[in-house]
Short mmCIF file of C-alpha atoms in Angstrom, two decimals:
data_model
loop_
_atom_site.label_atom_id
_atom_site.label_comp_id
_atom_site.label_asym_id
_atom_site.label_seq_id
_atom_site.Cartn_x
_atom_site.Cartn_y
_atom_site.Cartn_z
CA UNK Q 1 88.52 72.54 103.26
CA UNK Q 2 90.16 71.33 100.05
CA UNK Q 3 88.95 71.80 96.50
CA UNK Q 4 87.63 68.21 96.64
CA UNK Q 5 85.30 69.27 99.45
CA UNK Q 6 83.73 72.13 97.45
CA UNK Q 7 80.34 71.54 95.87
CA UNK Q 8 80.64 71.06 92.10
CA UNK Q 9 78.39 74.03 91.31
CA UNK Q 10 80.52 76.27 93.55
CA UNK Q 11 83.67 74.97 91.91
CA UNK Q 12 82.23 75.62 88.45
CA UNK Q 13 81.26 79.18 89.38
CA UNK Q 14 84.65 79.78 91.01
CA UNK Q 15 86.41 78.61 87.84
CA UNK Q 16 84.16 80.79 85.67
CA UNK Q 17 84.94 83.86 87.76
CA UNK Q 18 88.66 83.09 87.82
CA UNK Q 19 88.69 82.77 84.02
CA UNK Q 20 87.08 86.20 83.82
CA UNK Q 21 89.70 87.59 86.20
CA UNK Q 22 92.47 86.05 84.09
CA UNK Q 23 91.01 87.64 80.94
CA UNK Q 24 90.74 91.02 82.63
CA UNK Q 25 94.33 90.74 83.89
CA UNK Q 26 95.49 90.01 80.33
CA UNK Q 27 93.56 93.02 79.04
CA UNK Q 28 95.07 95.26 81.74
CA UNK Q 29 98.59 94.14 80.81
CA UNK Q 30 97.94 94.79 77.12
CA UNK Q 31 96.41 98.21 77.87
CA UNK Q 32 99.41 99.13 80.02
CA UNK Q 33 101.74 98.04 77.22
CA UNK Q 34 99.88 100.33 74.81
CA UNK Q 35 99.99 103.18 77.32
CA UNK Q 36 103.74 102.77 77.72
CA UNK Q 37 104.21 102.76 73.93
CA UNK Q 38 102.54 106.18 73.87
CA UNK Q 39 104.49 107.51 76.82
CA UNK Q 40 107.75 106.35 75.20
CA UNK Q 41 106.86 108.54 72.22
CA UNK Q 42 106.16 111.42 74.59
CA UNK Q 43 109.56 110.82 76.20
CA UNK Q 44 111.33 111.00 72.83
CA UNK Q 45 109.45 114.19 71.94
CA UNK Q 46 110.32 115.76 75.28
CA UNK Q 47 113.97 114.76 74.94
CA UNK Q 48 114.18 116.15 71.40
CA UNK Q 49 112.91 119.51 72.65
CA UNK Q 50 114.72 119.50 76.00
CA UNK Q 51 111.48 119.39 77.97
CA UNK Q 52 111.34 118.15 81.55
CA UNK Q 53 110.66 114.42 81.98
CA UNK Q 54 108.04 115.28 84.62
CA UNK Q 55 105.00 117.52 84.18
CA UNK Q 56 103.53 118.10 87.67
CA UNK Q 57 100.59 120.14 86.36
CA UNK Q 58 99.58 117.36 83.96
CA UNK Q 59 100.06 114.76 86.68
CA UNK Q 60 97.75 116.72 89.02
CA UNK Q 61 95.09 116.97 86.32
CA UNK Q 62 95.41 113.26 85.60
CA UNK Q 63 95.08 112.35 89.27
CA UNK Q 64 91.93 114.46 89.63
CA UNK Q 65 90.53 112.96 86.41
CA UNK Q 66 91.33 109.40 87.45
CA UNK Q 67 89.86 109.88 90.93
CA UNK Q 68 86.63 111.10 89.32
CA UNK Q 69 86.58 108.13 86.92
CA UNK Q 70 87.20 105.77 89.83
CA UNK Q 71 84.33 107.24 91.82
CA UNK Q 72 81.93 106.87 88.89
CA UNK Q 73 83.13 103.26 88.43
CA UNK Q 74 82.68 102.51 92.16
CA UNK Q 75 86.42 101.98 92.61
CA UNK Q 76 88.30 103.39 95.57
CA UNK Q 77 89.72 106.74 94.33
CA UNK Q 78 92.69 106.42 96.68
CA UNK Q 79 93.57 103.09 95.08
CA UNK Q 80 93.25 104.59 91.60
CA UNK Q 81 95.52 107.46 92.62
CA UNK Q 82 98.13 105.07 94.02
CA UNK Q 83 98.04 103.07 90.80
CA UNK Q 84 98.44 106.19 88.66
CA UNK Q 85 101.28 107.45 90.86
CA UNK Q 86 103.06 104.13 90.40
CA UNK Q 87 102.59 104.28 86.63
CA UNK Q 88 103.65 107.93 86.41
CA UNK Q 89 106.81 107.23 88.42
CA UNK Q 90 107.73 104.52 85.91
CA UNK Q 91 106.95 106.84 82.98
CA UNK Q 92 109.17 109.58 84.44
CA UNK Q 93 111.96 107.04 84.94
CA UNK Q 94 111.64 106.08 81.26
CA UNK Q 95 111.60 109.75 80.20
CA UNK Q 96 114.74 110.44 82.23
CA UNK Q 97 116.51 107.50 80.61
CA UNK Q 98 115.42 108.63 77.15
CA UNK Q 99 116.64 112.19 77.88
CA UNK Q 100 120.00 110.86 79.10
CA UNK Q 101 120.40 108.70 76.01
CA UNK Q 102 119.39 111.57 73.76
CA UNK Q 103 121.89 113.92 75.42
CA UNK Q 104 124.64 111.29 75.20
CA UNK Q 105 123.93 110.88 71.47
CA UNK Q 106 123.91 114.65 70.93
CA UNK Q 107 120.35 114.62 69.62
CA UNK Q 108 118.43 117.90 69.43
CA UNK Q 109 115.03 118.98 68.19
CA UNK Q 110 116.49 120.03 64.85
CA UNK Q 111 116.80 117.16 62.45
CA UNK Q 112 116.20 114.34 64.90
#
């Protein structure tokens, strides 16, 4: 079946839904960008004070929190956890890079 074979009302509804999906995707990307701006600041703060790039206790709390949010939103908690794990892995990678750059530049918590 091609798009020419689809009833016009179905095609209109399909397009409406796809436009909503596109808008949601754009919002997700912008929200992730904002999240990463915040986590970059966290990375700089951690580097300035020689804190570990990873915080397993925080990550565990976040996973539990996100799973609960997912359940209340009728989203698969396992999917939400996988998504958060992916994001956290990227954040840690950024924090490690920031720490390496900070160490290479001789930056410390005092005066930086």
